[in-house]
Short mmCIF file of C-alpha atoms in Angstrom, two decimals:
data_model
loop_
_atom_site.label_atom_id
_atom_site.label_comp_id
_atom_site.label_asym_id
_atom_site.label_seq_id
_atom_site.Cartn_x
_atom_site.Cartn_y
_atom_site.Cartn_z
CA MET A 1 28.23 -18.51 9.29
CA VAL A 2 26.35 -16.98 6.39
CA PHE A 3 26.47 -17.81 2.69
CA SER A 4 28.20 -14.51 1.96
CA SER A 5 31.09 -15.12 4.36
CA PHE A 6 34.64 -16.21 3.56
CA THR A 7 34.29 -19.11 5.99
CA PHE A 8 31.38 -20.49 3.99
CA LEU A 9 32.63 -19.63 0.50
CA TYR A 10 36.22 -20.81 0.87
CA LEU A 11 36.10 -23.41 3.64
CA PHE A 12 32.71 -24.94 4.42
CA LEU A 13 31.27 -25.18 0.89
CA PRO A 14 34.41 -26.49 -0.87
CA LEU A 15 34.97 -29.07 1.89
CA CYS A 16 31.32 -30.13 1.79
CA LEU A 17 31.33 -30.49 -2.02
CA LEU A 18 34.60 -32.41 -1.96
CA CYS A 19 33.37 -34.91 0.63
CA TYR A 20 29.99 -35.18 -1.08
CA TRP A 21 31.46 -36.13 -4.45
CA ILE A 22 34.16 -38.38 -3.02
CA PHE A 23 31.70 -40.60 -1.14
CA PRO A 24 29.52 -43.11 -3.02
CA ASN A 25 25.85 -42.31 -3.70
CA THR A 26 24.66 -44.42 -0.78
CA LYS A 27 26.61 -42.27 1.71
CA ARG A 28 26.00 -38.81 0.28
CA ASN A 29 22.89 -38.10 2.33
CA LEU A 30 24.86 -38.82 5.48
CA VAL A 31 27.58 -36.43 4.32
CA LEU A 32 24.98 -33.72 3.72
CA LEU A 33 23.39 -34.42 7.09
CA PHE A 34 26.72 -34.10 8.87
CA PHE A 35 27.57 -30.80 7.20
CA SER A 36 24.03 -29.47 7.67
CA LEU A 37 24.16 -30.11 11.41
CA LEU A 38 27.64 -28.59 11.51
CA PHE A 39 26.29 -25.52 9.68
CA TYR A 40 23.45 -25.14 12.19
CA PHE A 41 25.78 -25.74 15.13
CA TRP A 42 27.87 -22.86 13.82
CA ALA A 43 24.76 -20.65 13.68
CA SER A 44 23.06 -21.73 16.93
CA PRO A 45 25.30 -24.01 19.00
CA GLN A 46 23.04 -23.72 22.06
CA VAL A 47 19.99 -25.23 20.37
CA VAL A 48 21.22 -27.69 17.74
CA LEU A 49 20.15 -30.54 20.05
CA ILE A 50 16.65 -29.05 20.17
CA LEU A 51 16.44 -29.25 16.38
CA ILE A 52 17.53 -32.89 16.45
CA ALA A 53 15.29 -33.88 19.38
CA SER A 54 12.20 -32.11 18.03
CA SER A 55 12.76 -33.69 14.62
CA PHE A 56 12.98 -37.11 16.23
CA LEU A 57 9.71 -36.43 18.07
CA ASP A 58 8.03 -35.52 14.74
CA TYR A 59 9.35 -38.73 13.17
CA TRP A 60 8.24 -40.91 16.09
CA LEU A 61 4.79 -39.32 16.35
CA SER A 62 4.16 -39.65 12.60
CA GLY A 63 5.17 -43.31 12.85
CA ARG A 64 2.78 -43.88 15.73
CA PHE A 65 -0.01 -42.20 13.74
CA GLU A 66 0.70 -44.49 10.79
CA GLN A 67 0.49 -47.54 13.06
CA THR A 68 -2.60 -46.56 15.06
CA GLY A 69 -4.43 -43.99 12.95
CA LYS A 70 -4.96 -41.91 16.09
CA LYS A 71 -5.13 -38.17 15.47
CA ILE A 72 -3.76 -37.40 18.94
CA PHE A 73 -0.20 -38.16 17.83
CA ILE A 74 -0.32 -35.56 15.07
CA THR A 75 -2.01 -33.07 17.40
CA ILE A 76 0.74 -33.49 19.98
CA GLY A 77 3.40 -32.91 17.34
CA VAL A 78 1.78 -29.78 15.91
CA VAL A 79 1.10 -28.30 19.35
CA PHE A 80 4.62 -29.07 20.53
CA ASN A 81 6.17 -27.30 17.52
CA ILE A 82 3.92 -24.27 17.97
CA VAL A 83 4.73 -24.08 21.69
CA LEU A 84 8.45 -24.38 20.95
CA LEU A 85 8.24 -21.53 18.42
CA CYS A 86 6.20 -19.36 20.77
CA TYR A 87 8.56 -19.97 23.68
CA PHE A 88 11.69 -18.96 21.82
CA LYS A 89 10.22 -16.21 19.69
CA TYR A 90 7.50 -14.57 21.76
CA THR A 91 8.31 -15.07 25.45
CA ASN A 92 10.48 -11.96 25.59
CA PHE A 93 7.79 -9.94 23.80
CA PHE A 94 4.94 -10.99 26.12
CA LEU A 95 7.01 -10.47 29.26
CA GLU A 96 7.96 -6.99 28.04
CA GLN A 97 4.25 -6.15 27.67
CA ILE A 98 3.51 -7.52 31.14
CA ASN A 99 6.40 -5.56 32.66
CA PHE A 100 5.25 -2.40 30.91
CA SER A 101 1.79 -2.81 32.48
CA LEU A 102 3.28 -3.62 35.87
CA SER A 103 5.55 -0.57 35.78
CA ALA A 104 2.65 1.66 34.80
CA SER A 105 0.76 0.33 37.84
CA GLY A 106 3.69 0.88 40.16
CA ILE A 107 4.36 -2.85 40.56
CA THR A 108 7.88 -4.27 40.43
CA PRO A 109 8.51 -5.79 36.97
CA ILE A 110 9.23 -9.48 36.52
CA SER A 111 12.93 -10.21 36.16
CA TRP A 112 13.96 -12.79 33.58
CA LEU A 113 16.81 -13.72 31.29
CA HIS A 114 16.27 -12.84 27.64
CA ILE A 115 15.83 -15.97 25.52
CA VAL A 116 18.17 -16.38 22.55
CA LEU A 117 16.24 -16.86 19.31
CA PRO A 118 17.46 -19.97 17.43
CA ALA A 119 18.48 -19.19 13.86
CA GLY A 120 15.82 -20.09 11.31
CA ILE A 121 13.28 -21.40 13.84
CA SER A 122 10.34 -19.73 12.06
CA PHE A 123 11.25 -21.49 8.81
CA PHE A 124 11.99 -25.01 9.98
CA THR A 125 9.06 -25.01 12.45
CA PHE A 126 6.62 -24.34 9.61
CA GLU A 127 8.26 -27.13 7.60
CA LYS A 128 7.95 -29.57 10.49
CA ILE A 129 4.28 -28.67 11.03
CA SER A 130 3.53 -29.11 7.33
CA TYR A 131 5.07 -32.60 7.46
CA LEU A 132 2.84 -33.68 10.32
CA ILE A 133 -0.31 -32.23 8.77
CA ASP A 134 0.47 -33.75 5.37
CA VAL A 135 0.98 -37.16 6.99
CA TYR A 136 -2.42 -36.76 8.64
CA ARG A 137 -4.01 -35.70 5.33
CA LYS A 138 -2.20 -38.58 3.59
CA THR A 139 -0.64 -36.19 1.07
CA ALA A 140 2.76 -37.26 2.38
CA VAL A 141 4.06 -40.63 3.51
CA VAL A 142 5.90 -41.11 6.78
CA ALA A 143 9.66 -40.65 6.38
CA LYS A 144 11.35 -43.99 5.74
CA SER A 145 14.08 -43.27 8.27
CA PHE A 146 14.93 -40.70 10.89
CA PRO A 147 18.16 -39.61 9.08
CA ASN A 148 16.06 -38.90 5.97
CA TYR A 149 13.63 -36.74 7.94
CA LEU A 150 16.41 -34.98 9.83
CA LEU A 151 18.09 -34.20 6.51
CA PHE A 152 14.83 -32.61 5.34
CA THR A 153 14.57 -30.38 8.44
CA SER A 154 18.27 -29.50 8.63
CA LEU A 155 19.40 -29.36 4.97
CA PHE A 156 21.65 -26.32 5.17
CA PRO A 157 20.70 -24.47 1.95
CA HIS A 158 17.18 -23.76 3.26
CA LEU A 159 17.65 -24.23 7.01
CA ILE A 160 18.10 -20.60 8.09
CA ALA A 161 15.86 -18.57 5.78
CA GLY A 162 13.92 -20.89 3.48
CA PRO A 163 12.33 -21.24 1.06
CA ILE A 164 9.76 -23.09 3.18
CA LEU A 165 9.62 -26.62 1.79
CA LYS A 166 7.18 -29.52 2.13
CA TYR A 167 8.43 -32.99 2.89
CA HIS A 168 6.47 -34.67 0.09
CA ASP A 169 8.17 -32.33 -2.42
CA LEU A 170 11.62 -33.38 -1.23
CA ALA A 171 11.13 -36.99 -0.06
CA GLU A 172 11.77 -38.63 -3.42
CA GLN A 173 14.80 -36.41 -4.02
CA ILE A 174 16.23 -37.40 -0.64
CA GLU A 175 15.78 -41.10 -1.33
CA SER A 176 17.00 -41.06 -4.93
CA ARG A 177 18.01 -38.21 -7.18
CA ILE A 178 19.78 -37.93 -10.50
CA GLN A 179 22.88 -35.76 -10.27
CA ARG A 180 24.24 -34.30 -13.50
CA SER A 181 27.08 -31.94 -14.23
CA GLY A 182 24.59 -29.59 -15.89
CA ASP A 183 22.69 -29.33 -12.61
CA PHE A 184 25.87 -28.52 -10.74
CA PHE A 185 26.83 -25.69 -13.08
CA ALA A 186 23.25 -24.38 -13.21
CA GLY A 187 23.33 -24.34 -9.42
CA TRP A 188 26.66 -22.55 -9.40
CA THR A 189 25.26 -19.91 -11.77
CA ARG A 190 22.20 -19.39 -9.56
CA PHE A 191 24.32 -19.22 -6.42
CA SER A 192 26.64 -16.62 -7.96
CA LEU A 193 23.66 -14.55 -9.06
CA GLY A 194 22.28 -14.62 -5.53
CA LEU A 195 25.66 -13.71 -4.06
CA GLY A 196 25.81 -10.74 -6.43
CA LYS A 197 22.30 -9.62 -5.44
CA LYS A 198 23.20 -9.78 -1.77
CA VAL A 199 26.69 -8.29 -1.73
CA LEU A 200 26.71 -5.93 -4.72
CA ILE A 201 23.17 -4.53 -4.47
CA ALA A 202 21.43 -5.28 -1.14
CA ASP A 203 24.42 -4.51 1.09
CA GLU A 204 25.35 -1.33 -0.78
CA VAL A 205 21.77 -0.01 -0.92
CA GLY A 206 21.33 -1.07 2.69
CA LYS A 207 24.00 1.40 3.73
CA ILE A 208 21.88 4.21 2.28
CA ALA A 209 18.75 2.99 4.06
CA ASP A 210 20.57 2.53 7.38
CA ASN A 211 22.16 5.98 7.20
CA ILE A 212 18.87 7.70 6.40
CA PHE A 213 16.84 5.83 9.02
CA ALA A 214 19.50 6.80 11.56
CA LEU A 215 19.03 10.55 10.91
CA ASN A 216 17.30 12.63 13.56
CA SER A 217 14.07 14.44 12.74
CA GLY A 218 15.88 17.71 12.04
CA GLU A 219 18.12 16.12 9.43
CA LEU A 220 15.51 13.87 7.79
CA THR A 221 14.10 15.94 4.95
CA THR A 222 11.26 14.69 2.77
CA PRO A 223 13.49 13.76 -0.21
CA PHE A 224 15.82 11.87 2.12
CA ALA A 225 12.85 10.07 3.69
CA TRP A 226 11.56 8.92 0.30
CA LEU A 227 15.04 7.90 -0.78
CA GLY A 228 15.48 5.94 2.45
CA ILE A 229 12.31 3.88 2.16
CA ILE A 230 12.88 3.20 -1.55
CA ALA A 231 16.41 2.08 -0.70
CA TYR A 232 15.07 -0.18 2.04
CA SER A 233 12.55 -1.74 -0.37
CA ILE A 234 15.40 -2.59 -2.74
CA GLN A 235 17.60 -3.80 0.11
CA ILE A 236 15.09 -6.22 1.60
CA TYR A 237 14.08 -7.57 -1.81
CA PHE A 238 17.59 -8.21 -3.08
CA ASP A 239 18.75 -9.46 0.31
CA PHE A 240 16.00 -12.05 0.65
CA ALA A 241 15.72 -12.89 -3.06
CA GLY A 242 19.50 -13.17 -3.13
CA TYR A 243 19.39 -15.66 -0.25
CA SER A 244 16.67 -17.65 -2.05
CA ASP A 245 18.77 -17.73 -5.22
CA MET A 246 21.77 -18.93 -3.24
CA ALA A 247 19.69 -21.59 -1.46
CA ILE A 248 18.17 -22.83 -4.72
CA GLY A 249 21.60 -22.81 -6.37
CA LEU A 250 23.29 -24.67 -3.50
CA ALA A 251 20.56 -27.30 -3.48
CA ARG A 252 20.93 -27.72 -7.23
CA MET A 253 24.65 -28.42 -6.80
CA PHE A 254 23.68 -31.43 -4.67
CA GLY A 255 20.93 -32.57 -7.04
CA PHE A 256 17.92 -31.05 -5.23
CA LYS A 257 15.35 -28.81 -6.88
CA PHE A 258 13.71 -26.24 -4.60
CA THR A 259 10.60 -24.25 -5.41
CA GLU A 260 10.93 -20.62 -6.47
CA ASN A 261 10.37 -17.96 -3.82
CA PHE A 262 10.19 -14.68 -5.77
CA ASN A 263 8.81 -13.56 -9.11
CA SER A 264 9.40 -9.84 -9.72
CA PRO A 265 7.15 -8.76 -6.78
CA TYR A 266 7.49 -5.02 -7.41
CA SER A 267 5.93 -5.55 -10.85
CA ALA A 268 2.70 -6.61 -9.14
CA GLU A 269 -0.43 -4.70 -10.15
CA THR A 270 -2.38 -5.33 -6.91
CA ILE A 271 -1.56 -6.40 -3.36
CA THR A 272 -3.15 -9.76 -4.18
CA ASP A 273 -0.73 -10.07 -7.07
CA PHE A 274 2.14 -8.95 -4.84
CA TRP A 275 1.58 -11.86 -2.46
CA LYS A 276 1.64 -14.28 -5.37
CA ARG A 277 5.13 -13.00 -6.15
CA TRP A 278 6.73 -12.15 -2.77
CA HIS A 279 7.96 -14.92 -0.45
CA ILE A 280 5.88 -17.39 -2.44
CA SER A 281 6.62 -20.34 -0.16
CA LEU A 282 5.28 -18.48 2.91
CA THR A 283 2.16 -17.37 1.02
CA ASN A 284 1.49 -20.95 -0.09
CA TRP A 285 2.04 -22.25 3.46
CA MET A 286 -0.35 -19.71 4.98
CA ARG A 287 -3.00 -20.47 2.38
CA GLU A 288 -2.73 -24.27 2.64
CA TYR A 289 -2.30 -24.71 6.40
CA LEU A 290 -4.18 -21.73 7.84
CA TYR A 291 -6.43 -19.90 5.37
CA ILE A 292 -8.10 -22.96 3.81
CA PRO A 293 -8.64 -24.75 7.17
CA LEU A 294 -10.34 -21.55 8.39
CA GLY A 295 -12.81 -21.88 5.54
CA GLY A 296 -10.95 -20.17 2.70
CA ASN A 297 -13.29 -18.76 0.08
CA ARG A 298 -16.12 -21.12 1.06
CA VAL A 299 -17.51 -18.85 3.80
CA GLY A 300 -19.53 -15.66 3.93
CA ALA A 301 -18.04 -12.26 3.20
CA ALA A 302 -17.60 -11.20 6.84
CA ARG A 303 -15.87 -14.47 7.77
CA LEU A 304 -13.75 -14.31 4.62
CA TYR A 305 -12.46 -10.85 5.50
CA PHE A 306 -11.81 -11.94 9.08
CA ASN A 307 -9.81 -14.91 7.79
CA LEU A 308 -7.71 -12.69 5.54
CA VAL A 309 -6.88 -10.29 8.36
CA LEU A 310 -6.13 -13.12 10.78
CA VAL A 311 -3.82 -14.90 8.34
CA PHE A 312 -1.82 -11.77 7.64
CA CYS A 313 -1.66 -10.79 11.29
CA VAL A 314 -0.14 -14.24 11.89
CA SER A 315 2.20 -13.58 8.98
CA GLY A 316 3.25 -10.31 10.57
CA LEU A 317 3.95 -11.94 13.93
CA TRP A 318 5.77 -14.77 12.15
CA HIS A 319 8.25 -12.17 10.92
CA GLY A 320 8.86 -10.75 14.36
CA ALA A 321 7.50 -10.32 17.87
CA SER A 322 6.54 -6.64 17.83
CA TRP A 323 3.50 -4.46 17.33
CA THR A 324 4.97 -2.95 14.17
CA PHE A 325 5.23 -6.38 12.50
CA LEU A 326 1.66 -7.14 13.56
CA SER A 327 0.48 -3.81 12.10
CA TRP A 328 2.40 -4.51 8.89
CA GLY A 329 0.53 -7.79 8.48
CA LEU A 330 -2.79 -6.17 9.44
CA LEU A 331 -2.40 -3.50 6.75
CA HIS A 332 -1.68 -6.09 4.07
CA GLY A 333 -4.77 -8.01 5.18
CA ILE A 334 -6.87 -4.84 4.91
CA PHE A 335 -5.57 -4.08 1.41
CA LEU A 336 -6.37 -7.65 0.34
CA ILE A 337 -9.94 -7.02 1.52
CA ILE A 338 -10.02 -3.78 -0.50
CA ASP A 339 -8.91 -5.80 -3.54
CA ARG A 340 -11.85 -8.16 -3.06
CA LEU A 341 -14.30 -5.32 -2.44
CA GLY A 342 -13.80 -4.05 -5.96
CA TRP A 343 -10.25 -2.88 -6.59
CA LEU A 344 -9.38 -6.06 -8.55
CA LYS A 345 -12.10 -5.17 -11.07
CA ILE A 346 -11.23 -1.47 -11.16
CA SER A 347 -7.53 -2.14 -11.67
CA LYS A 348 -8.26 -4.15 -14.82
CA GLN A 349 -9.52 -0.93 -16.42
CA LEU A 350 -6.34 1.01 -15.59
CA PRO A 351 -2.97 1.04 -17.41
CA LYS A 352 -0.37 -1.31 -15.96
CA ILE A 353 2.01 1.51 -15.01
CA ILE A 354 -0.68 3.09 -12.78
CA ASN A 355 -1.49 -0.22 -11.09
CA VAL A 356 2.17 -1.01 -10.48
CA SER A 357 2.80 2.50 -9.13
CA ILE A 358 -0.16 2.33 -6.72
CA THR A 359 0.82 -1.13 -5.49
CA TYR A 360 4.46 -0.18 -5.01
CA PHE A 361 3.40 2.93 -3.10
CA ILE A 362 1.28 0.80 -0.73
CA VAL A 363 4.14 -1.66 -0.25
CA LEU A 364 6.52 1.23 0.49
CA MET A 365 4.19 2.62 3.14
CA THR A 366 3.97 -0.76 4.86
CA TRP A 367 7.75 -1.22 4.69
CA VAL A 368 8.04 1.82 6.99
CA LEU A 369 6.33 -0.18 9.75
CA PHE A 370 8.37 -3.28 8.93
CA ARG A 371 11.64 -1.32 9.24
CA SER A 372 10.70 0.70 12.33
CA VAL A 373 11.47 -0.48 15.85
CA ASN A 374 8.29 1.05 17.29
CA PHE A 375 5.28 3.20 16.39
CA GLU A 376 7.02 6.39 17.49
CA MET A 377 9.80 5.83 14.98
CA ALA A 378 7.30 4.89 12.26
CA GLY A 379 5.16 7.96 12.97
CA ALA A 380 8.13 10.29 12.76
CA TYR A 381 9.17 8.74 9.47
CA TYR A 382 5.67 9.00 7.98
CA SER A 383 5.64 12.64 9.04
CA SER A 384 8.90 13.31 7.19
CA LEU A 385 7.60 11.58 4.07
CA PHE A 386 4.71 14.04 3.76
CA ASP A 387 6.06 17.18 5.48
CA LEU A 388 5.74 20.04 2.97
CA ASN A 389 8.15 22.11 5.07
CA LYS A 390 10.98 19.66 4.41
CA LEU A 391 10.89 19.60 0.62
CA HIS A 392 14.57 20.33 0.18
CA PHE A 393 17.88 18.54 -0.16
CA TYR A 394 20.80 19.58 1.97
CA LEU A 395 23.17 21.88 0.16
CA ASP A 396 26.02 20.49 2.23
CA ASN A 397 27.60 18.07 -0.25
CA LYS A 398 29.83 16.63 2.47
CA PHE A 399 26.81 15.69 4.57
CA THR A 400 25.00 14.18 1.60
CA SER A 401 28.06 12.20 0.48
CA GLU A 402 28.34 10.69 3.95
CA ILE A 403 24.77 9.42 3.65
CA ILE A 404 24.82 8.32 0.00
CA HIS A 405 28.07 7.17 -1.59
CA ASN A 406 28.67 6.73 -5.33
CA ARG A 407 28.63 2.93 -5.19
CA GLY A 408 25.30 3.15 -3.39
CA TRP A 409 23.81 5.30 -6.16
CA LEU A 410 24.93 2.75 -8.77
CA ALA A 411 23.57 -0.20 -6.78
CA LEU A 412 20.26 1.59 -6.18
CA THR A 413 19.88 2.39 -9.89
CA ILE A 414 20.61 -1.19 -10.92
CA GLY A 415 18.31 -2.52 -8.19
CA ILE A 416 15.38 -0.33 -9.27
CA CYS A 417 15.81 -1.27 -12.92
CA CYS A 418 16.00 -5.00 -12.16
CA SER A 419 13.04 -4.80 -9.77
CA PHE A 420 10.66 -3.52 -12.40
CA LEU A 421 12.02 -5.43 -15.41
CA PRO A 422 10.93 -9.11 -15.52
CA ALA A 423 13.51 -9.80 -18.24
CA SER A 424 16.03 -10.88 -15.58
CA LYS A 425 13.99 -14.00 -14.77
CA LYS A 426 13.72 -14.92 -18.44
CA LEU A 427 17.49 -14.61 -18.81
CA LEU A 428 17.96 -16.84 -15.75
CA ASP A 429 15.64 -19.52 -17.17
CA LEU A 430 17.49 -19.34 -20.49
CA ALA A 431 20.88 -19.74 -18.79
CA ASP A 432 19.53 -22.71 -16.83
CA LYS A 433 18.40 -24.47 -20.02
CA ILE A 434 21.71 -23.76 -21.74
CA TRP A 435 23.68 -25.34 -18.88
CA LEU A 436 21.60 -28.50 -19.11
CA ALA A 437 21.81 -28.66 -22.88
CA CYS A 438 25.48 -27.86 -23.46
CA PRO A 439 27.40 -26.86 -20.32
CA ALA A 440 30.80 -27.13 -22.02
CA LYS A 441 29.86 -24.54 -24.64
CA ASN A 442 28.19 -22.02 -22.41
CA LEU A 443 31.29 -19.97 -21.74
CA LEU A 444 29.43 -16.67 -21.58
CA VAL A 445 27.21 -17.72 -18.70
CA GLY A 446 30.16 -19.34 -16.91
CA ILE A 447 32.32 -16.24 -17.28
CA GLY A 448 29.46 -14.05 -16.06
CA ALA A 449 28.89 -16.23 -13.00
CA LEU A 450 32.60 -16.31 -12.22
CA GLY A 451 32.83 -12.54 -12.69
CA LEU A 452 29.95 -11.97 -10.26
CA PHE A 453 31.54 -14.31 -7.74
CA ILE A 454 34.94 -12.60 -7.93
CA LEU A 455 33.45 -9.11 -7.79
CA ALA A 456 31.31 -10.04 -4.79
CA THR A 457 34.33 -11.59 -3.06
CA LEU A 458 36.41 -8.46 -3.61
CA THR A 459 33.57 -6.38 -2.19
CA LEU A 460 33.40 -8.64 0.85
CA VAL A 461 37.12 -8.06 1.46
CA GLU A 462 36.36 -4.36 1.81
CA SER A 463 32.99 -4.44 3.58
CA GLY A 464 33.33 -7.51 5.79
CA TYR A 465 30.55 -9.44 7.54
CA SER A 466 26.95 -8.68 6.60
CA PRO A 467 24.13 -10.98 7.81
CA PHE A 468 20.96 -11.60 5.82
CA LEU A 469 17.97 -9.56 6.99
CA TYR A 470 15.73 -12.62 7.23
CA TYR A 471 18.17 -14.41 9.56
CA GLN A 472 16.45 -12.57 12.42
CA PHE A 473 13.11 -14.18 11.56
#
């Protein structure tokens, strides 16, 4: 069940909201917990008990640490969560590498059953680890009850694809939160905006990217290759940012306030700036729980550069168990080193449009690796991007129209404009303030949100099921 499905929009969410508002304040967390576990059971029925059991282990270990002060309890919890993540996410990958080596040596490969990846495990594992570490650092208190902690780990708006939250940011909201009608309508507006980003832009542009990436080398001309990777950059941004908007909006409907996860990333002027704007919650997690413990900026230049590369290699593998994801992270780490070696100073002397263009070009080149299944596919695509012998569009209009439909062109145009114009965030902040100040009078925002919701629903009737890209991570 995804946020952009009829089951969620017209059955799960209305039923959850109805029960939530019918029950008294003292029971609402239990209502949310029940529906959150139901939501996860729908997504990963085989492993919902693992989420519950591992959360209980976190809660018990943190309690034992509070009682004894012994670091071993926190260490056990962190190691257990890492092992659990590695088992589910990387076992298949490592066994494939072993079997490849065995086959090359003429040895019979190891036979095994492929392990099903639990939905959202990368996200909630990082949240669980941050809780344990924060308890150890005393920047977070131990959860007052297991249901409270389980609600934190399983709260359905952020369970599958973030944003990655910290317990101490949500603990007070779980225990007591003020719920106002203005918050509900602000949340509804944000949710509708996210639904529109996902269904009306990401899904439509995604069809262009999928069609172009599916072309064989003879059909993939240079213009098509550039169009394909630009389309993919818009697809992945609006798909993930749309999910974050929907998660933030859903949480707001229930009185929670989540941190922002995107801030016009394609307007970044350097790769350093890009990572302050893209998947902000992951960047903050990597900095606080990996980069700083490794020494951060307090070490020598060589160690600093090693730390940057290591952190972003981990970030690449966090996204997926493949060499292309690892290479994607490695490249971003290298460009962050280049920033520190002098590009940050040089870029300050250049016009913004040049900096943004250079940064977007670098991001596009790394998206090729992110989108490709293997290096062979990535190499062929890079070749098409810069092949001077393929600088032509097909004259066959029928062939072109099968690859790029009119609705796709419109969605791509809107997506590009919104990606490079920060005004959209200012309008969102303004709408949010208006809802809180005078929700009854803000008819324009309400009509706009309702219009987006209806239009997205009508599009879903035609296009059907479409999962979020980051569900696979």
